[in-house]
Tab-separated table of C-alpha atoms and ligand atoms in Angstrom:
chain	number	residue	atom	x	y	z
A	1	MET	CA	-55.924	-244.045	-227.119
A	2	LYS	CA	-53.722	-241.294	-225.743
A	3	LEU	CA	-52.567	-240.167	-229.175
A	4	PHE	CA	-56.113	-240.250	-230.464
A	5	GLU	CA	-57.235	-237.825	-227.743
A	6	LYS	CA	-54.199	-235.665	-228.324
A	7	LEU	CA	-55.056	-235.451	-232.026
A	8	LYS	CA	-58.506	-234.143	-231.163
A	9	ASP	CA	-56.892	-231.348	-229.163
A	10	ILE	CA	-54.456	-230.633	-231.997
A	11	ASP	CA	-57.415	-230.460	-234.374
A	12	LYS	CA	-59.141	-227.788	-232.293
A	13	ALA	CA	-56.024	-225.735	-231.719
A	14	ALA	CA	-54.957	-225.850	-235.365
A	15	ILE	CA	-58.363	-224.776	-236.684
A	16	LYS	CA	-58.428	-221.832	-234.292
A	17	GLU	CA	-54.890	-220.774	-235.155
A	18	ILE	CA	-55.382	-221.013	-238.898
A	19	VAL	CA	-58.658	-219.126	-238.827
A	20	GLU	CA	-57.290	-216.379	-236.628
A	21	THR	CA	-53.919	-215.861	-238.351
A	22	PRO	CA	-53.629	-212.159	-239.184
A	23	SER	CA	-50.939	-212.192	-241.883
A	24	TRP	CA	-49.064	-214.076	-244.572
A	25	ASP	CA	-46.043	-214.383	-242.312
A	26	ALA	CA	-48.037	-215.704	-239.381
A	27	LEU	CA	-49.792	-218.193	-241.650
A	28	GLU	CA	-46.455	-219.456	-242.885
A	29	GLN	CA	-45.423	-220.025	-239.272
A	30	VAL	CA	-48.643	-221.946	-238.527
A	31	LYS	CA	-48.087	-224.050	-241.649
A	32	ILE	CA	-44.580	-224.941	-240.492
A	33	LYS	CA	-45.787	-225.602	-236.982
A	34	TYR	CA	-48.417	-228.185	-238.020
A	35	LEU	CA	-47.379	-229.490	-241.415
A	36	GLY	CA	-43.638	-228.904	-241.465
A	37	ARG	CA	-40.988	-231.596	-241.586
A	38	LYS	CA	-40.491	-231.251	-237.857
A	39	GLY	CA	-44.095	-230.205	-237.279
A	40	ILE	CA	-46.798	-231.516	-234.985
A	41	MET	CA	-48.405	-233.853	-237.551
A	42	GLN	CA	-45.069	-235.398	-238.477
A	43	ASP	CA	-44.522	-235.941	-234.765
A	44	ALA	CA	-47.872	-237.708	-234.507
A	45	ILE	CA	-46.920	-240.038	-237.387
A	46	LYS	CA	-43.759	-240.960	-235.511
A	47	ASN	CA	-45.781	-241.677	-232.386
A	48	ILE	CA	-48.099	-244.083	-234.145
A	49	LYS	CA	-45.872	-246.912	-232.983
A	50	SER	CA	-46.975	-246.293	-229.399
A	51	VAL	CA	-50.590	-247.003	-230.333
A	52	SER	CA	-52.044	-250.490	-229.882
A	53	LYS	CA	-52.320	-252.606	-232.994
A	54	LYS	CA	-56.092	-252.462	-233.059
A	55	ASP	CA	-56.231	-248.676	-232.834
A	56	LYS	CA	-53.472	-248.063	-235.359
A	57	PRO	CA	-55.714	-247.872	-238.473
A	58	LYS	CA	-58.104	-245.492	-236.735
A	59	VAL	CA	-55.345	-243.190	-235.563
A	60	GLY	CA	-53.568	-243.353	-238.902
A	61	GLN	CA	-56.749	-242.420	-240.698
A	62	LEU	CA	-57.350	-239.521	-238.324
A	63	ILE	CA	-53.812	-238.213	-238.913
A	64	ASN	CA	-54.388	-238.257	-242.671
A	65	GLU	CA	-57.742	-236.547	-242.341
A	66	LEU	CA	-56.302	-233.822	-240.170
A	67	LYS	CA	-53.369	-233.223	-242.515
A	68	ASN	CA	-55.756	-232.854	-245.449
A	69	LYS	CA	-58.071	-230.637	-243.462
A	70	PHE	CA	-55.270	-228.330	-242.275
A	71	THR	CA	-53.868	-228.112	-245.781
A	72	SER	CA	-57.176	-227.080	-247.254
A	73	LEU	CA	-57.912	-224.635	-244.416
A	74	ILE	CA	-54.529	-222.986	-244.992
A	75	LYS	CA	-55.317	-222.757	-248.723
A	76	GLU	CA	-58.625	-221.119	-247.909
A	77	LYS	CA	-56.921	-218.669	-245.602
A	78	GLU	CA	-54.387	-217.828	-248.312
A	79	GLN	CA	-57.205	-217.239	-250.750
A	80	SER	CA	-58.911	-214.928	-248.231
A	81	PHE	CA	-55.687	-212.907	-247.950
A	82	ILE	CA	-55.482	-212.626	-251.733
A	83	ASP	CA	-59.135	-211.599	-251.919
A	84	SER	CA	-58.801	-208.890	-249.303
A	85	GLU	CA	-55.652	-207.528	-250.950
A	86	ARG	CA	-57.486	-207.505	-254.284
A	87	SER	CA	-60.365	-205.529	-252.852
A	88	MET	CA	-57.935	-203.206	-251.089
A	89	PHE	CA	-56.134	-202.495	-254.379
A	90	GLY	CA	-59.376	-202.133	-256.311
A	91	ASN	CA	-59.128	-205.500	-258.005
A	92	LYS	CA	-55.860	-204.548	-259.606
A	93	ASP	CA	-53.322	-207.246	-260.168
A	94	ILE	CA	-50.718	-206.321	-257.584
A	95	THR	CA	-48.318	-208.880	-258.950
A	96	LEU	CA	-47.807	-206.825	-262.140
A	97	PRO	CA	-44.532	-204.842	-262.214
A	98	GLY	CA	-45.052	-201.289	-260.880
A	99	VAL	CA	-44.698	-197.938	-262.592
A	100	LYS	CA	-41.328	-196.558	-261.597
A	101	LYS	CA	-41.425	-192.981	-260.300
A	102	GLU	CA	-38.495	-191.002	-261.556
A	103	ILE	CA	-36.413	-189.189	-258.987
A	104	GLY	CA	-36.028	-185.503	-259.746
A	105	HIS	CA	-32.948	-183.325	-259.351
A	106	ASN	CA	-32.113	-179.682	-259.048
A	107	HIS	CA	-32.857	-177.301	-261.894
A	108	PRO	CA	-29.722	-176.322	-263.876
A	109	LEU	CA	-30.013	-172.741	-262.611
A	110	ILE	CA	-30.188	-173.882	-258.992
A	111	LYS	CA	-27.193	-176.149	-259.593
A	112	THR	CA	-25.265	-173.215	-261.027
A	113	ILE	CA	-26.227	-171.015	-258.074
A	114	ASP	CA	-25.205	-173.703	-255.575
A	115	GLU	CA	-21.816	-174.170	-257.252
A	116	ILE	CA	-21.096	-170.435	-257.370
A	117	ILE	CA	-22.288	-169.742	-253.814
A	118	ASP	CA	-20.163	-172.634	-252.634
A	119	ILE	CA	-17.011	-171.024	-254.037
A	120	PHE	CA	-17.726	-167.738	-252.249
A	121	VAL	CA	-18.665	-169.478	-249.012
A	122	ARG	CA	-15.277	-171.174	-249.068
A	123	MET	CA	-13.743	-167.685	-249.316
A	124	GLY	CA	-15.585	-166.690	-246.147
A	125	PHE	CA	-18.729	-165.126	-247.590
A	126	LYS	CA	-22.031	-165.658	-245.788
A	127	SER	CA	-25.008	-166.613	-247.937
A	128	VAL	CA	-28.181	-164.651	-247.110
A	129	ASP	CA	-31.779	-164.266	-248.240
A	130	ALA	CA	-33.474	-161.053	-249.355
A	131	PRO	CA	-37.011	-160.184	-250.447
A	132	GLU	CA	-38.146	-160.092	-254.079
A	133	VAL	CA	-40.969	-157.628	-253.487
A	134	GLU	CA	-39.365	-154.364	-252.529
A	135	THR	CA	-39.872	-150.658	-252.110
A	136	GLU	CA	-38.323	-147.992	-254.303
A	137	PHE	CA	-36.015	-147.157	-251.429
A	138	TYR	CA	-34.220	-150.496	-251.531
A	139	ASN	CA	-34.269	-150.940	-255.290
A	140	PHE	CA	-33.306	-147.343	-256.139
A	141	GLU	CA	-32.930	-144.496	-253.655
A	142	ALA	CA	-30.595	-146.185	-251.205
A	143	LEU	CA	-28.554	-147.380	-254.179
A	144	ASN	CA	-28.072	-143.794	-255.302
A	145	ILE	CA	-30.634	-143.939	-258.105
A	146	PRO	CA	-33.035	-141.067	-257.313
A	147	LYS	CA	-36.397	-140.682	-259.080
A	148	ASP	CA	-35.340	-138.625	-262.055
A	149	HIS	CA	-31.950	-140.274	-262.466
A	150	PRO	CA	-31.536	-141.334	-266.106
A	151	SER	CA	-29.950	-144.627	-265.079
A	152	ARG	CA	-33.262	-145.634	-263.520
A	153	GLU	CA	-34.259	-146.444	-267.096
A	154	THR	CA	-31.671	-149.207	-267.197
A	155	PHE	CA	-33.500	-150.968	-264.427
A	156	HIS	CA	-36.990	-150.995	-265.982
A	157	THR	CA	-39.237	-152.173	-263.262
A	158	PHE	CA	-42.510	-153.961	-262.572
A	159	TYR	CA	-44.550	-151.935	-260.098
A	160	VAL	CA	-47.111	-153.708	-257.960
A	161	GLU	CA	-49.518	-152.343	-255.335
A	162	ASN	CA	-48.891	-149.800	-252.577
A	163	GLY	CA	-45.715	-148.386	-254.057
A	164	MET	CA	-44.106	-151.820	-253.977
A	165	LEU	CA	-42.181	-153.295	-256.881
A	166	LEU	CA	-40.565	-156.507	-258.040
A	167	ARG	CA	-36.883	-155.843	-257.548
A	168	SER	CA	-34.941	-155.391	-260.767
A	169	GLN	CA	-31.558	-156.212	-259.234
A	170	THR	CA	-30.173	-158.172	-256.300
A	171	SER	CA	-28.229	-155.081	-255.191
A	172	THR	CA	-31.208	-154.531	-252.882
A	173	ALA	CA	-29.566	-157.152	-250.655
A	174	GLN	CA	-26.663	-154.742	-250.012
A	175	ILE	CA	-29.033	-152.297	-248.354
A	176	ARG	CA	-31.087	-154.953	-246.585
A	177	ILE	CA	-28.024	-156.444	-244.932
A	178	MET	CA	-26.058	-153.254	-244.230
A	179	GLU	CA	-29.096	-151.768	-242.562
A	180	LYS	CA	-29.223	-154.683	-240.131
A	181	GLU	CA	-25.579	-155.593	-239.617
A	182	LYS	CA	-22.312	-153.832	-238.909
A	183	PRO	CA	-19.015	-154.296	-240.764
A	184	PRO	CA	-16.967	-156.359	-241.300
A	185	LEU	CA	-19.305	-157.927	-243.848
A	186	GLN	CA	-18.723	-160.579	-246.475
A	187	ILE	CA	-22.072	-161.380	-248.028
A	188	ILE	CA	-23.301	-163.408	-250.981
A	189	HIS	CA	-26.923	-163.496	-252.107
A	190	ALA	CA	-28.663	-165.286	-254.976
A	191	GLY	CA	-32.216	-164.708	-256.094
A	192	LYS	CA	-34.727	-163.743	-258.752
A	193	VAL	CA	-35.015	-160.319	-260.318
A	194	TYR	CA	-37.685	-158.983	-262.665
A	195	ARG	CA	-37.584	-156.601	-265.614
A	196	PRO	CA	-40.334	-155.921	-268.143
A	197	ASP	CA	-38.113	-156.843	-271.086
A	198	ALA	CA	-39.534	-158.356	-274.250
A	199	VAL	CA	-38.823	-162.061	-274.051
A	200	ASP	CA	-36.404	-163.408	-276.634
A	201	ALA	CA	-33.611	-165.981	-276.782
A	202	SER	CA	-31.486	-164.041	-274.320
A	203	HIS	CA	-34.024	-161.987	-272.360
A	204	SER	CA	-36.599	-163.034	-269.817
A	205	PHE	CA	-38.918	-160.946	-267.616
A	206	MET	CA	-37.574	-162.927	-264.693
A	207	PHE	CA	-34.042	-164.168	-264.190
A	208	TYR	CA	-31.483	-164.890	-261.499
A	209	GLN	CA	-28.635	-162.782	-260.173
A	210	ILE	CA	-25.946	-163.320	-257.592
A	211	GLU	CA	-24.807	-160.335	-255.589
A	212	GLY	CA	-21.679	-160.253	-253.466
A	213	PHE	CA	-20.149	-157.550	-251.346
A	214	MET	CA	-17.533	-156.977	-248.721
A	215	VAL	CA	-17.295	-154.039	-246.321
A	216	ASP	CA	-14.640	-153.271	-243.743
A	217	GLU	CA	-11.945	-150.748	-242.952
A	218	GLY	CA	-9.303	-150.671	-245.659
A	219	ILE	CA	-10.998	-152.696	-248.413
A	220	VAL	CA	-9.472	-151.709	-251.756
A	221	PHE	CA	-10.037	-152.399	-255.450
A	222	SER	CA	-7.390	-155.108	-255.527
A	223	ASP	CA	-9.445	-157.064	-252.960
A	224	LEU	CA	-12.285	-157.057	-255.485
A	225	LYS	CA	-9.910	-158.209	-258.206
A	226	GLY	CA	-8.459	-160.938	-256.010
A	227	VAL	CA	-11.847	-162.328	-254.993
A	228	LEU	CA	-13.246	-162.274	-258.539
A	229	GLU	CA	-10.132	-163.804	-260.027
A	230	LYS	CA	-10.244	-166.631	-257.508
A	231	PHE	CA	-13.911	-167.183	-258.357
A	232	ALA	CA	-13.373	-167.100	-262.142
A	233	LYS	CA	-10.507	-169.595	-262.002
A	234	GLU	CA	-12.430	-171.963	-259.750
A	235	TYR	CA	-15.629	-171.810	-261.718
A	236	PHE	CA	-14.518	-171.382	-265.336
A	237	GLY	CA	-11.044	-172.942	-265.169
A	238	GLU	CA	-7.450	-172.119	-264.166
A	239	GLU	CA	-6.502	-170.784	-267.584
A	240	VAL	CA	-9.267	-168.164	-267.661
A	241	LYS	CA	-8.184	-164.515	-267.857
A	242	MET	CA	-10.139	-161.477	-266.654
A	243	ARG	CA	-10.552	-158.042	-268.144
A	244	PHE	CA	-11.928	-155.020	-266.269
A	245	ARG	CA	-13.555	-152.345	-268.437
A	246	PRO	CA	-14.557	-148.979	-266.949
A	247	HIS	CA	-18.313	-148.700	-266.607
A	248	TYR	CA	-20.964	-146.797	-264.711
A	249	PHE	CA	-23.222	-147.991	-261.912
A	250	PRO	CA	-24.796	-145.421	-259.582
A	251	PHE	CA	-24.052	-147.524	-256.498
A	252	THR	CA	-20.364	-148.194	-257.196
A	253	GLU	CA	-17.537	-145.769	-257.860
A	254	PRO	CA	-15.353	-146.568	-259.657
A	255	SER	CA	-17.334	-149.209	-261.544
A	256	ALA	CA	-16.301	-151.874	-263.983
A	257	GLU	CA	-17.727	-154.457	-266.288
A	258	ILE	CA	-15.762	-157.632	-266.163
A	259	ASP	CA	-15.117	-160.031	-268.995
A	260	ILE	CA	-13.521	-163.428	-268.840
A	261	SER	CA	-11.575	-164.918	-271.724
A	262	CYS	CA	-13.875	-167.295	-273.622
A	263	PHE	CA	-13.475	-170.693	-271.979
A	264	ILE	CA	-15.127	-172.386	-274.922
A	265	CYS	CA	-12.613	-171.446	-277.600
A	266	GLY	CA	-9.714	-170.463	-275.328
A	267	ALA	CA	-10.163	-166.799	-276.402
A	268	LYS	CA	-9.516	-167.620	-280.062
A	269	GLY	CA	-12.977	-166.463	-281.079
A	270	CYS	CA	-16.070	-168.608	-281.580
A	271	ARG	CA	-19.829	-168.378	-282.004
A	272	VAL	CA	-20.439	-168.186	-278.243
A	273	CYS	CA	-18.147	-165.174	-277.709
A	274	SER	CA	-19.250	-163.628	-281.034
A	275	HIS	CA	-15.638	-164.044	-282.222
A	276	LYS	CA	-14.417	-161.530	-279.659
A	277	GLY	CA	-12.595	-163.985	-277.403
A	278	TRP	CA	-14.225	-162.367	-274.352
A	279	LEU	CA	-17.441	-162.983	-272.428
A	280	GLU	CA	-19.062	-160.321	-270.291
A	281	VAL	CA	-20.068	-161.902	-266.990
A	282	LEU	CA	-20.052	-159.367	-264.156
A	283	GLY	CA	-20.716	-155.833	-263.029
A	284	ALA	CA	-18.745	-154.566	-260.046
A	285	GLY	CA	-17.044	-151.687	-258.322
A	286	MET	CA	-16.217	-149.998	-255.032
A	287	ILE	CA	-19.373	-149.238	-253.045
A	288	ASN	CA	-20.340	-145.592	-253.510
A	289	PRO	CA	-20.019	-143.585	-250.232
A	290	LYS	CA	-23.577	-142.383	-250.906
A	291	VAL	CA	-24.782	-145.964	-250.374
A	292	PHE	CA	-22.988	-146.008	-247.019
A	293	ASP	CA	-24.717	-142.741	-246.156
A	294	ALA	CA	-28.095	-144.349	-246.889
A	295	VAL	CA	-27.430	-147.160	-244.416
A	296	LYS	CA	-25.762	-144.820	-241.910
A	297	TYR	CA	-22.288	-146.275	-242.158
A	298	ASP	CA	-19.370	-143.908	-241.658
A	299	SER	CA	-18.059	-143.619	-245.204
A	300	ARG	CA	-14.765	-142.125	-243.989
A	301	LYS	CA	-14.140	-145.231	-241.960
A	302	TYR	CA	-15.442	-148.017	-244.177
A	303	THR	CA	-14.879	-149.001	-247.767
A	304	GLY	CA	-16.133	-151.980	-249.679
A	305	PHE	CA	-16.709	-153.607	-253.025
A	306	ALA	CA	-19.796	-155.117	-254.639
A	307	PHE	CA	-20.382	-157.256	-257.672
A	308	GLY	CA	-23.368	-158.729	-259.466
A	309	MET	CA	-23.738	-161.395	-262.113
A	310	GLY	CA	-26.551	-162.855	-264.169
A	311	ILE	CA	-26.850	-166.554	-263.496
A	312	ASP	CA	-28.935	-167.485	-266.517
A	313	ARG	CA	-26.272	-166.186	-268.866
A	314	ILE	CA	-23.471	-167.932	-267.003
A	315	CYS	CA	-25.420	-171.187	-267.028
A	316	MET	CA	-26.142	-170.772	-270.752
A	317	LEU	CA	-22.463	-170.161	-271.488
A	318	LYS	CA	-21.337	-173.089	-269.384
A	319	TYR	CA	-23.704	-175.622	-270.972
A	320	GLY	CA	-23.964	-174.134	-274.461
A	321	ILE	CA	-27.694	-173.375	-274.075
A	322	ASP	CA	-28.844	-170.929	-276.742
A	323	ASN	CA	-32.304	-169.997	-275.478
A	324	ILE	CA	-33.064	-168.612	-272.003
A	325	ARG	CA	-36.727	-169.628	-272.357
A	326	LEU	CA	-35.705	-173.275	-271.928
A	327	PHE	CA	-35.014	-172.595	-268.241
A	328	TYR	CA	-38.599	-171.581	-267.564
A	329	GLU	CA	-40.659	-173.902	-269.758
A	330	ASN	CA	-40.221	-176.898	-267.455
A	331	ASP	CA	-39.856	-179.269	-270.370
A	332	VAL	CA	-38.584	-182.463	-268.790
A	333	ARG	CA	-36.733	-183.423	-271.991
A	334	PHE	CA	-34.552	-180.352	-271.447
A	335	LEU	CA	-34.254	-180.546	-267.666
A	336	LYS	CA	-33.355	-184.240	-267.733
A	337	GLN	CA	-30.021	-183.443	-269.341
A	338	PHE	CA	-28.501	-181.798	-266.288
B	401	LIG	N1	-26.961	-154.556	-260.018
B	401	LIG	C1	-26.185	-154.442	-261.235
B	401	LIG	C2	-27.036	-154.895	-262.398
B	401	LIG	O1	-28.088	-155.460	-262.206
B	401	LIG	C3	-24.915	-155.268	-261.145
B	401	LIG	C4	-23.949	-154.739	-260.122
B	401	LIG	C5	-23.980	-155.233	-258.827
B	401	LIG	C6	-23.003	-153.801	-260.446
B	401	LIG	C7	-23.078	-154.758	-257.880
B	401	LIG	C8	-22.094	-153.345	-259.521
B	401	LIG	C9	-22.122	-153.814	-258.242
B	401	LIG	O2	-26.695	-154.681	-263.543
């Protein structure tokens, strides 16, 4: 009767284990342990031969009963797992395929900024941050645009409280950095600027600019040309040509507007370049000594260049986007394409 007694113990142990199993995995292990091919019950069947002839039917019957009992207990346990998962998931059918969440990506403007900054960083420029809410000093005075200066009109500005304003150009970063740091400087800064322009296909009250500047002893105009040419070729293509046109900015002297040959039509003339073969992409010049005065740099010792470009326009040119508003409407059908 040894096996018979042993089966009673197995019965107790199995019931306890099945009832107390905490998880699907553990239950699977219990199932294998008792009912598997090399499990305890299979073992008992093999041991039947050691039982006396008269007890054999009794033991055999007990083995069958236990197997059936364990099987149905395991089924019950499985059902209890299913039930508790159901209630946890609010009776939803968790076996249905899920709703796939789409992974986002950078906005085309941010991509453009990252690509451009990357080119300048490789040339040794340091990328910095600068505030968007500014004082008149940083947006104007220190940049040689005093109160009654007619050019202040060009930089129409949103004024907020306490004499603060939303900067209308990233040139503010020149002052912010020069005030804090000493030459030699090689700085690049990207950020938002604000102008109360009427919104149309090519104007927005908020857009992005990238500002770059370099200050040291002996910086000359050809350094500016060299840096910008390197940038233009890397970003727009090797075959791109540049054209410097004289211009006026209060904070640079001399100043230039810079065009690149249209990379869409190869300067032959197309809709994008208004059949001129040239695209205006940058403003630049040698930093005006008056700006150095404002940040207390010795303007007899140091020279430097600065440049600024509108990112929205560059991004529009690059991807053939004909409406600036698309950047700010957050329409996924548009954004998805980049
Ligand atoms: N800040 C000028 C603008 O917004 C661009 C510029 C930057 C020009 C630096 C010269 C030097 O139009």
